[in-house]
Coordinates of C-alpha atoms and ligand atoms in Angstrom, one line a residue:
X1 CA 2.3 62.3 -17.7
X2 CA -1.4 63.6 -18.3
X3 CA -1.6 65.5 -21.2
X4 CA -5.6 66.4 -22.4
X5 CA -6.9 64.1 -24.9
X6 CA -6.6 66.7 -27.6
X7 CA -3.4 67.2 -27.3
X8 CA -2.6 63.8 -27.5
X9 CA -4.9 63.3 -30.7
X10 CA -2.7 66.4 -32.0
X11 CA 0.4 64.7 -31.4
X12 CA -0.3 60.9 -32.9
X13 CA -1.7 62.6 -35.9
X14 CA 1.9 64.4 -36.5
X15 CA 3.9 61.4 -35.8
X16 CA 1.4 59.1 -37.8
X17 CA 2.4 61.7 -40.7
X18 CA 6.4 60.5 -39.6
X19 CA 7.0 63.8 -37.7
X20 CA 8.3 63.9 -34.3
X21 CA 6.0 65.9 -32.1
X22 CA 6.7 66.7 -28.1
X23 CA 4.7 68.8 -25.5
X24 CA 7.2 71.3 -24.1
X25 CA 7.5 74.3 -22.0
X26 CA 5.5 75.6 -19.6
X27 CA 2.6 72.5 -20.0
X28 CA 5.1 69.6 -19.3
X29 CA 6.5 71.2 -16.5
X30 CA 3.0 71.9 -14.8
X31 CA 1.9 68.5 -15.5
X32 CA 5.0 67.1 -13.8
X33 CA 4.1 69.4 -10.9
X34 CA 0.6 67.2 -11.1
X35 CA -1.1 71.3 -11.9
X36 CA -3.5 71.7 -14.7
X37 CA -1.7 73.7 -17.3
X38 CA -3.7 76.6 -19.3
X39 CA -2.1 76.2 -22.5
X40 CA -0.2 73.8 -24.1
X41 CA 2.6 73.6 -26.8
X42 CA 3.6 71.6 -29.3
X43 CA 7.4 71.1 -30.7
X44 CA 7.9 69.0 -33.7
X45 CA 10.4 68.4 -37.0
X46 CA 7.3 69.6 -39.3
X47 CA 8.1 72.5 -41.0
X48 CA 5.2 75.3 -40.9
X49 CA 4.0 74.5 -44.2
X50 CA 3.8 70.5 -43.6
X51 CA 2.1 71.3 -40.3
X52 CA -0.3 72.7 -41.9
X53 CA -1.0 70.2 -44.6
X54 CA -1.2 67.4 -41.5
X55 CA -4.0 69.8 -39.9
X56 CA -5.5 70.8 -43.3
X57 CA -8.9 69.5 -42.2
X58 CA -8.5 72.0 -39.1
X59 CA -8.9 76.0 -38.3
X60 CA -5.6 77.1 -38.6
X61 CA -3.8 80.4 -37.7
X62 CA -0.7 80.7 -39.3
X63 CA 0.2 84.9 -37.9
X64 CA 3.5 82.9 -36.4
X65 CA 4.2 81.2 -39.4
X66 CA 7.6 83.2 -40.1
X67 CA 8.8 82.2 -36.5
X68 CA 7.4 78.3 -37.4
X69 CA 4.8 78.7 -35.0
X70 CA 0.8 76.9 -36.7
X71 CA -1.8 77.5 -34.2
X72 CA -4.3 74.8 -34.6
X73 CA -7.6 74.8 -33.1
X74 CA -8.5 71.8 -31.1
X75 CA -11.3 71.5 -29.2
X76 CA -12.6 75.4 -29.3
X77 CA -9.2 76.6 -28.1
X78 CA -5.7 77.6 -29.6
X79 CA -2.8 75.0 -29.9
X80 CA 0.6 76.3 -30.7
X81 CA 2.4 74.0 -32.9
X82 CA 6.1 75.3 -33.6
X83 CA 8.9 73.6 -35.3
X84 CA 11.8 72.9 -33.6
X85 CA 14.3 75.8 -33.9
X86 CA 17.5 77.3 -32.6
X87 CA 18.2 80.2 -30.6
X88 CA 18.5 83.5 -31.9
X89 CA 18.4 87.1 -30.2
X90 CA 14.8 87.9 -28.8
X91 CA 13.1 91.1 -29.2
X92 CA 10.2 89.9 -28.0
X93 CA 9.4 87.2 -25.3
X94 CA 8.9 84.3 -27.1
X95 CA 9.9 85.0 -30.5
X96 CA 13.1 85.3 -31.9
X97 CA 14.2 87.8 -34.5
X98 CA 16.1 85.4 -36.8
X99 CA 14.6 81.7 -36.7
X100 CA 16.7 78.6 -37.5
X101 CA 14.6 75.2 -38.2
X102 CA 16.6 72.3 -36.5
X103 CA 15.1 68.6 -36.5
X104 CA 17.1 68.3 -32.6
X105 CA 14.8 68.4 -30.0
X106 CA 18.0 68.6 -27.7
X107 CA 18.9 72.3 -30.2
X108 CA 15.5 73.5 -29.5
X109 CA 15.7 72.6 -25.7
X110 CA 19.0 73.9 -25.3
X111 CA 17.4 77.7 -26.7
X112 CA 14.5 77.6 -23.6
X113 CA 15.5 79.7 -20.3
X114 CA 15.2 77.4 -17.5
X115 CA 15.8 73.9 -17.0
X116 CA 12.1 73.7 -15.6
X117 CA 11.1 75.0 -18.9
X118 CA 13.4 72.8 -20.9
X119 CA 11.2 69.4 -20.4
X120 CA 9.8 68.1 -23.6
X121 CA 7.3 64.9 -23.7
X122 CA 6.6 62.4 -26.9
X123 CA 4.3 59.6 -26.5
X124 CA 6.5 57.5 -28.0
X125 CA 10.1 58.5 -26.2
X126 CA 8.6 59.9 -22.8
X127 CA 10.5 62.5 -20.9
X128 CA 13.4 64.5 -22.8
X129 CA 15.1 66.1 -19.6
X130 CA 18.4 66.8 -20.7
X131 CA 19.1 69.3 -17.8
X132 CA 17.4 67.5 -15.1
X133 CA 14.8 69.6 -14.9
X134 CA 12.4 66.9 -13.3
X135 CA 15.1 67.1 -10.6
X136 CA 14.7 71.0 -10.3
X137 CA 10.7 70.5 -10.4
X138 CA 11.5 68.5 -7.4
X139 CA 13.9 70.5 -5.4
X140 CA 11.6 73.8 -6.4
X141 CA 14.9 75.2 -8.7
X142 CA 14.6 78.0 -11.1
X143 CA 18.0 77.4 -12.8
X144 CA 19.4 78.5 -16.4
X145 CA 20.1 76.1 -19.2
X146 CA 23.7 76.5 -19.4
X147 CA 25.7 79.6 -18.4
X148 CA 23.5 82.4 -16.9
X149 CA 25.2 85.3 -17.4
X150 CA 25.3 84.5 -21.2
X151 CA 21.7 83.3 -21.1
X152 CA 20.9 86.9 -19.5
X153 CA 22.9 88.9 -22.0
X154 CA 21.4 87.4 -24.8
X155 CA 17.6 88.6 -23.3
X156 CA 17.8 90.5 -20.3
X157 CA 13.9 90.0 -19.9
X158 CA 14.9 86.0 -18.6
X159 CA 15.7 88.1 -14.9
X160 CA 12.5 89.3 -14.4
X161 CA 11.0 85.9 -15.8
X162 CA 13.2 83.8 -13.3
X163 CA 12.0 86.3 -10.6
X164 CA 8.4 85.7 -12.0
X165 CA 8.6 81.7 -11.8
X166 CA 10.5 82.0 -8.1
X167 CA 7.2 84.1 -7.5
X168 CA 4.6 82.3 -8.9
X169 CA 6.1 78.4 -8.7
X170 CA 7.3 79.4 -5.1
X171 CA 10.8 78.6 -6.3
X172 CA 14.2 79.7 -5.3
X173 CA 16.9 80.5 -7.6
X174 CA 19.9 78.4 -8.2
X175 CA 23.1 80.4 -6.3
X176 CA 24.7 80.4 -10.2
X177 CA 22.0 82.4 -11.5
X178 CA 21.3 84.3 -9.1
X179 CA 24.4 85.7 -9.1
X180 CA 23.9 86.4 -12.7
X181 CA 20.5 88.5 -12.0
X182 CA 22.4 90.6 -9.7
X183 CA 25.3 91.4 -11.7
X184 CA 23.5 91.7 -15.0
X185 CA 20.3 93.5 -13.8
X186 CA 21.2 96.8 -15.4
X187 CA 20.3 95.2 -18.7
X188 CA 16.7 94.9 -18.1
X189 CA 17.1 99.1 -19.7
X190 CA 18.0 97.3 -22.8
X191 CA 14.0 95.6 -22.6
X192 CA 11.1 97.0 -23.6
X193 CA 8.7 98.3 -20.8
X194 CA 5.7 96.3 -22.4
X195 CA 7.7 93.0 -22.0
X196 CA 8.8 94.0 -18.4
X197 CA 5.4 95.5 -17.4
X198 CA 4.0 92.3 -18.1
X199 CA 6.2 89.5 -16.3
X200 CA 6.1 92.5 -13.3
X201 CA 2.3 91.9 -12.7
X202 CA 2.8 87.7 -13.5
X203 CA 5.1 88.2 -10.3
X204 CA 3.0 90.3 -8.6
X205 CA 0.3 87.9 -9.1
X206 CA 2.4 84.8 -7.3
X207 CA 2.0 83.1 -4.1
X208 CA 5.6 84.4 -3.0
X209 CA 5.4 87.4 -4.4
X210 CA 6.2 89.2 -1.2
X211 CA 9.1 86.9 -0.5
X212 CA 10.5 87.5 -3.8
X213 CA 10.1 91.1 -4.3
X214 CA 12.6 91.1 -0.5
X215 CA 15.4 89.3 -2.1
X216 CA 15.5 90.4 -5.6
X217 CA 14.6 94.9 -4.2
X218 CA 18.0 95.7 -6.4
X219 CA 16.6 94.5 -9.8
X220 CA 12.5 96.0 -9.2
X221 CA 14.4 98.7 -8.5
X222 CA 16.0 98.9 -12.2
X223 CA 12.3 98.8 -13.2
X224 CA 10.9 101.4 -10.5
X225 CA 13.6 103.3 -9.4
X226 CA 11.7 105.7 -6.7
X227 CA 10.9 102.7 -4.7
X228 CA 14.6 102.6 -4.0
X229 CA 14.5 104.9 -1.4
X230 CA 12.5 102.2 0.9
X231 CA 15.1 99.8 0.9
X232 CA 16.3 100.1 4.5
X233 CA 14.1 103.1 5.1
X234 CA 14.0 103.0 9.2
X235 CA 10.7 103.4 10.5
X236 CA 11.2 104.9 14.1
X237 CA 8.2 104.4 16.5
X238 CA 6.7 101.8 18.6
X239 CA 4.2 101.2 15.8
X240 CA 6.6 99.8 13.3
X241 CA 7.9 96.5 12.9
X242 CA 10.1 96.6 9.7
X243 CA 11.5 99.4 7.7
X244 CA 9.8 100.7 4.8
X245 CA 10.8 97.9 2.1
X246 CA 10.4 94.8 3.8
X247 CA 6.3 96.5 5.5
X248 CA 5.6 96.8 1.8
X249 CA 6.4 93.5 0.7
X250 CA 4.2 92.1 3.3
X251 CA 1.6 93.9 2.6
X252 CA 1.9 92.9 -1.5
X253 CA 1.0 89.6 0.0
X254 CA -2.0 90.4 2.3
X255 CA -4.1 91.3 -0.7
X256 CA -6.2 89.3 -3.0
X257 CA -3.7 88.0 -6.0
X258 CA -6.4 87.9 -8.2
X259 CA -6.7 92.0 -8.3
X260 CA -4.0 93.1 -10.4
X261 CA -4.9 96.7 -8.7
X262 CA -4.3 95.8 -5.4
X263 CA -1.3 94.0 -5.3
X264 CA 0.4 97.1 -7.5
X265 CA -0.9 99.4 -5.1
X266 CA 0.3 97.2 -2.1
X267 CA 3.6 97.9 -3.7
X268 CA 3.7 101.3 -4.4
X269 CA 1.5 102.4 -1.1
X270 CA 4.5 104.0 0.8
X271 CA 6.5 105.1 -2.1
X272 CA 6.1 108.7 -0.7
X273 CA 7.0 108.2 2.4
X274 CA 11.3 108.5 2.2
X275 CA 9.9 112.3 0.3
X276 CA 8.0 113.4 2.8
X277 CA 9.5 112.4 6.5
X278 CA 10.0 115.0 9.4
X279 CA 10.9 113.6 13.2
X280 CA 8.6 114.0 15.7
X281 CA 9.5 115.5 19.1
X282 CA 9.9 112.2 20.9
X283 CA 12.0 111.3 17.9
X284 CA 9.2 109.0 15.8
X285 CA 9.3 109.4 11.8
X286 CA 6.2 111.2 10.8
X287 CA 4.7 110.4 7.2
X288 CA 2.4 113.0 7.2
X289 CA 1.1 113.7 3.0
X290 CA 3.1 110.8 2.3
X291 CA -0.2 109.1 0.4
X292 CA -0.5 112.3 -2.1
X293 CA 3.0 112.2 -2.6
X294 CA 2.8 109.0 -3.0
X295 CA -0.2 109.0 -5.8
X296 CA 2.0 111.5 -7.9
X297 CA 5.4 109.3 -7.5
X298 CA 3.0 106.2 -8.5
X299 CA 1.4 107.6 -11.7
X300 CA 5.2 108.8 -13.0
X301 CA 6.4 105.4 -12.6
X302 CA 3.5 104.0 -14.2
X303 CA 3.8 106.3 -17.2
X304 CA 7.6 105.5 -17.9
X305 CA 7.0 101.9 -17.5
X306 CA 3.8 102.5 -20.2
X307 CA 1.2 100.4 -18.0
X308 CA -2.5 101.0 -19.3
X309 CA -4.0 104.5 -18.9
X310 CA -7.0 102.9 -16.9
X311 CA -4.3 100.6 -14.3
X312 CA -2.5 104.2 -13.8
X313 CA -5.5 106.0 -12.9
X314 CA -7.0 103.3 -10.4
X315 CA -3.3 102.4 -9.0
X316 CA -2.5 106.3 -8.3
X317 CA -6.1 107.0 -7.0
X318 CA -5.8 104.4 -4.3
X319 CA -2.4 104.7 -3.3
X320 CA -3.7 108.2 -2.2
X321 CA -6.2 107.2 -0.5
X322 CA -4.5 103.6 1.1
X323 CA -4.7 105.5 4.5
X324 CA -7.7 107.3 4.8
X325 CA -9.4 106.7 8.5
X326 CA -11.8 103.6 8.2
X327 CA -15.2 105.1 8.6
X328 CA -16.9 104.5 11.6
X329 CA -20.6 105.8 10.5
X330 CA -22.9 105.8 7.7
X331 CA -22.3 109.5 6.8
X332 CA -18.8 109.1 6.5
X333 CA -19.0 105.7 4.6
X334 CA -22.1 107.4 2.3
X335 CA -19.3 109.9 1.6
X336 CA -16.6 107.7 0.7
X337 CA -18.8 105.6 -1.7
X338 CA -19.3 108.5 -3.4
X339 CA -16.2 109.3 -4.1
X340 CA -14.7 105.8 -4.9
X341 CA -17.8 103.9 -5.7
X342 CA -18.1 100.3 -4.0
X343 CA -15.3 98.3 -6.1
X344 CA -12.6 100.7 -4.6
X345 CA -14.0 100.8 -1.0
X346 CA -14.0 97.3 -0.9
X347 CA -10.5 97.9 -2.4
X348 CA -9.7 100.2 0.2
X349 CA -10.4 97.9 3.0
X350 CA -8.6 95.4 2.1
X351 CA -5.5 98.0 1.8
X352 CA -6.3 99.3 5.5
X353 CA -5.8 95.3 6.8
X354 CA -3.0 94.5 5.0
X355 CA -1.3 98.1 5.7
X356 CA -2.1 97.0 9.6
X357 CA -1.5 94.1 9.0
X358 CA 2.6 94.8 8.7
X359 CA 2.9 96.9 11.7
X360 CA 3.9 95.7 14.9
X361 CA 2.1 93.1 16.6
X362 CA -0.4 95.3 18.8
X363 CA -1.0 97.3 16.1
X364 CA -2.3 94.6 14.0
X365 CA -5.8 93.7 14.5
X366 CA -8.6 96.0 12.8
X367 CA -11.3 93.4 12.6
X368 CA -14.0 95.3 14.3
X369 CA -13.1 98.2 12.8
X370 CA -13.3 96.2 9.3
X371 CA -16.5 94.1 9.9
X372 CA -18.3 97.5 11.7
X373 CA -18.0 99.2 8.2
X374 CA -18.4 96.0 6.6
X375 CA -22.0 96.2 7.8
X376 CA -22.4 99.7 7.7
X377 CA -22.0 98.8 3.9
X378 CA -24.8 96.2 4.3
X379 CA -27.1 98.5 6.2
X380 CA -26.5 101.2 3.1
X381 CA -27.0 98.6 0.5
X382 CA -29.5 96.8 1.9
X383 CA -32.1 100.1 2.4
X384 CA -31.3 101.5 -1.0
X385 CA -29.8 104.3 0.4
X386 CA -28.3 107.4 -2.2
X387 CA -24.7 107.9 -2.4
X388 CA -24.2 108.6 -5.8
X389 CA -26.1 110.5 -8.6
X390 CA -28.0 107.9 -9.9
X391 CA -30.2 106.9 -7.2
X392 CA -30.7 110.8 -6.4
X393 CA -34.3 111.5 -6.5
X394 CA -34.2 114.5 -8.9
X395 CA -32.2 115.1 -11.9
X396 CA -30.7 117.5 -13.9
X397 CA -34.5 117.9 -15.9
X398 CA -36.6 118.2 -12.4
X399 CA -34.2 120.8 -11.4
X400 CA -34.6 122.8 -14.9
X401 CA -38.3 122.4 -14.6
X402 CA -38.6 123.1 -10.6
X403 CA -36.2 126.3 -11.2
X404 CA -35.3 128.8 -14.1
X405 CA -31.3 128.0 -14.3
X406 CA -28.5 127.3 -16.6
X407 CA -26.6 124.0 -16.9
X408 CA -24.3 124.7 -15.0
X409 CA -25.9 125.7 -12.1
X410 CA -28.1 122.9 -12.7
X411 CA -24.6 120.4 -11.9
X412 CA -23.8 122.4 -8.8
X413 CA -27.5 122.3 -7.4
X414 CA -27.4 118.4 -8.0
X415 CA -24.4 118.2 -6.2
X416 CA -25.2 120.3 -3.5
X417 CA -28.7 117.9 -3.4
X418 CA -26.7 115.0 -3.4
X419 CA -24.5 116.3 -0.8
X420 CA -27.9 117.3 1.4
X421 CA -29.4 113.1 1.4
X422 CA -25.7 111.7 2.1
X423 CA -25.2 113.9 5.1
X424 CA -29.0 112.9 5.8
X425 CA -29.9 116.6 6.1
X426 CA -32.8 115.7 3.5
X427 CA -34.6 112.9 2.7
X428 CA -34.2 111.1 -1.1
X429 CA -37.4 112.7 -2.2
X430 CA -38.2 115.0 -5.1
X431 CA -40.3 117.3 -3.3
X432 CA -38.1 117.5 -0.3
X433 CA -34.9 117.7 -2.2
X434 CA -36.8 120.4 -4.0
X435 CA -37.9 122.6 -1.1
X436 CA -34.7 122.0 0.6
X437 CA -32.7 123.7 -1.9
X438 CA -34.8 126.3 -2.6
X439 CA -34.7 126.9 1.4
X440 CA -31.0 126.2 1.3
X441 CA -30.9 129.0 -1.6
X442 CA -33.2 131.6 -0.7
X443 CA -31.2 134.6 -1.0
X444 CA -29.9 133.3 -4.5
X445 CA -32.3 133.9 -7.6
X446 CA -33.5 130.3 -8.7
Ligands
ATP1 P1 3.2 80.3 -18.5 O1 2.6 79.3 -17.5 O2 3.3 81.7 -18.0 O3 2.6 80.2 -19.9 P2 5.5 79.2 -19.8 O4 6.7 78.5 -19.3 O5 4.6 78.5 -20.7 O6 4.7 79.8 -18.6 P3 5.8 81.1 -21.9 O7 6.1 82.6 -21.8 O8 4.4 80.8 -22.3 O9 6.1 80.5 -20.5 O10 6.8 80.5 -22.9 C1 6.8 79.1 -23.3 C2 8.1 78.4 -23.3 O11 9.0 79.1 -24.2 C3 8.9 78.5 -21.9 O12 8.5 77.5 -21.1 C4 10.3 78.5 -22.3 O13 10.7 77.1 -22.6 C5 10.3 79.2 -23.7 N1 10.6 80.7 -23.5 C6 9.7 81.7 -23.4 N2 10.3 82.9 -23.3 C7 11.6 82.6 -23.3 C8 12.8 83.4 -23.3 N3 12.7 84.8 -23.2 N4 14.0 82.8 -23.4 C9 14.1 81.5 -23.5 N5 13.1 80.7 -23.6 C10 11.8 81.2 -23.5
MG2 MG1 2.9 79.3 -21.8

């Protein structure tokens, strides 16, 4: 099994001392997968204080000391060395409240959630797989060590991370336990929304997270109940492929998994449109505002489930904006970057194609549209051309010295300038900015 050379350095130096010491958790079963693994732990028969006498000639942290986690740095980065314990109740996700040392490797495996997770590695025994987890690894399993419904009920939070690892591993469950998420899933209100929030966006982040998010709708639900209303949402019209629910996971999936951003607004996108929807004459559902609604439902559900101020603001913004009409000249896209600066366009466009993306087939394809304002965006870029304030010719001191006015007035004329070069009604110059406001303003005292 490869395990970094630091590791193993860490792990003869414990057993030299007559400890046991095993890699465990997430790292083993990574490296088994033949995946590089971030981090990697450490389980061993050291107590804390004997861990840290065998390191004594390293940095040490020692903030998990009470839950017999050492971190040791090795190498520049953080190892966690933690002694082998038993289970107790969890109030958070990785420690629990009351710790029991054990020297049983098999006790402290027999505490870990899923048999993929419950692998442990010395280099003197090898493998310690006592729920055939290797076997799991292989058949892509997320399965509980021992009986799932008690494993839930002692930490709810283990549904969301079996939905994570399904998402991220592209796993399925094991029939037992997923019988267990669905009967148990109203305990995830016993969990705090920090702990949830954060496996949420690790599932978001996975290469299956669409697929996922389809079969497990009842327990994102618990978290988010307004998206509820999507499942089996009919979309009537010839543009539609799937209902509301099973458009939006696709489109969770169209969009980079490296933008935490995106693939929350991909989720919440159509969230207003069950508030919103009147029948058209010929019978099609009509979703008119549902993007504004949708921006307010997004930011409550946001709030209640305490995700940063700044992912709130960003999440809400776009979702009402996700359906805005791709703009076809430079006016209209000077106009847009000025309102959501280039991040968010770029943003935006990939929300247009994957929104298209899920409709029905002929509907699809927006590639010209998408590589026309692509360049437009090149052509804007590339001449220097002003859409925002800070490449405006004049500012706030030009317009105090050019005209005797307040600071007020003095925002409202910049914007009004600003307004003037992105419609191209004036050139980005000082004097013609100048002399266009003061024709634009004649009747007013300046
Ligand atoms: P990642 O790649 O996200 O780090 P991981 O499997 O290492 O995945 P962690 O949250 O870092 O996950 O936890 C490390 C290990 O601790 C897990 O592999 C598992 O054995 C155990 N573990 C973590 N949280 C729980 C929990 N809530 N219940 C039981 N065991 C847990
Ligand atoms: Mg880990």
């Amino acid at each position: 099994m490869f395990l970094p050379d630091n590791i193993r350095v860490l792990m003869d130096r414990l057993e030299k001392a007559g400890y046991r010491a095993y890699a465990v958790g997430g790292s083993v079963r990574d490296s088994l997968m033949g995946q590089s693994a971030d981090d990697y732990d450490i389980t061993t028969t050291a107590l804390p204080s004997e861990i840290k006498k065998v390191f004594s000639d390293y940095r040490t942290i020692d903030i998990g000391e009470k839950h017999g986690t050492i971190t040791v740095i090795s190498g520049g980065s953080p190892v966690e060395i933690t002694t082998h314990r038993l289970d107790g109740s969890y109030s958070d996700s990785r420690h629990p409240d009351q710790v029991i040392f054990t020297d049983s490797i098999l006790a402290d495996l027999a505490r870990r959630d899923f048999t993929v997770n419950a692998i442990a590695f010395s280099q003197s025994e090898g493998l310690v797989d006592p729920y055939n987890g290797c076997a799991d690894i292989q058949n892509k399993i997320i399965r509980c060590v021992g009986d799932p419904a008690l494993r839930f009920s002692e930490d709810a939070l283990r549904i969301m991370r079996a939905l994570r690892f399904a998402s991220v591993l592209g796993f399925t469950i094991a029939p037992e336990t997923e019988k267990a998420i669905f009967r148990l899933k109203e305990n995830l209100h016993k969990v705090s929304a920090e702990r949830l929030q954060k496996e949420m966006m690790k599932l978001l982040r996975g290469k299956n997270a669409g697929k996922v998010l389809l079969s497990y709708g009842e327990v994102i639900f618990e978290l988010f109940p307004s998206l509820r209303a999507e499942y089996r949402h009919p979309q009537i019209g010839k543009k539609h492929a799937y209902d509301v629910w099973e458009h939006t996971c696709h489109t969770v999936d169209a969009v980079d998994p490296n933008d935490d951003y995106l693939r929350l607004v991909m989720l919440f996108h159509d969230v207003g449109k069950p508030t919103v929807e009147t029948i058209r004459g010929n019978g099609d559902s009509d979703f008119t505002g549902h993007a504004e609604a949708g921006a307010r439902i997004t930011k409550e559900e946001l709030t209640r489930m305490k995700f940063p101020s700044r992912t709130i603001e960003q999440t809400s913004y776009l979702v009402g904006v996700h359906d805005r009409p791709i703009p076809e000249d430079k006016v209209t896209l000077k106009r847009y970057l000025c309102e959501m600066g280039e991040e968010n366009f770029l943003r935006y466009l990939q929300m247009r194609k994957a929104d298209r993306g899920a409709l029905a087939e002929p509907y699809r394809d927006i590639s010209e549209q998408l590589s026309h304002a692509r360049s437009l965006l090149e052509q804007v870029k590339g001449a220097r051309e002003c859409y925002s304030l800070r490449d405006l010719a004049v500012n706030g001191e030009d317009l105090e010295n050019a005209f005797s006015v307040s600071g007020q007035q003095v925002g409202s004329l910049l914007q009004s300038a600003l307004a003037a070069v992105i419609e191209e009604k004036c050139s980005n110059k000082k004097e013609n900015i100048i002399q266009y406001l003061q024709t634009e303003n004649k009747g007013d005292r300046l």
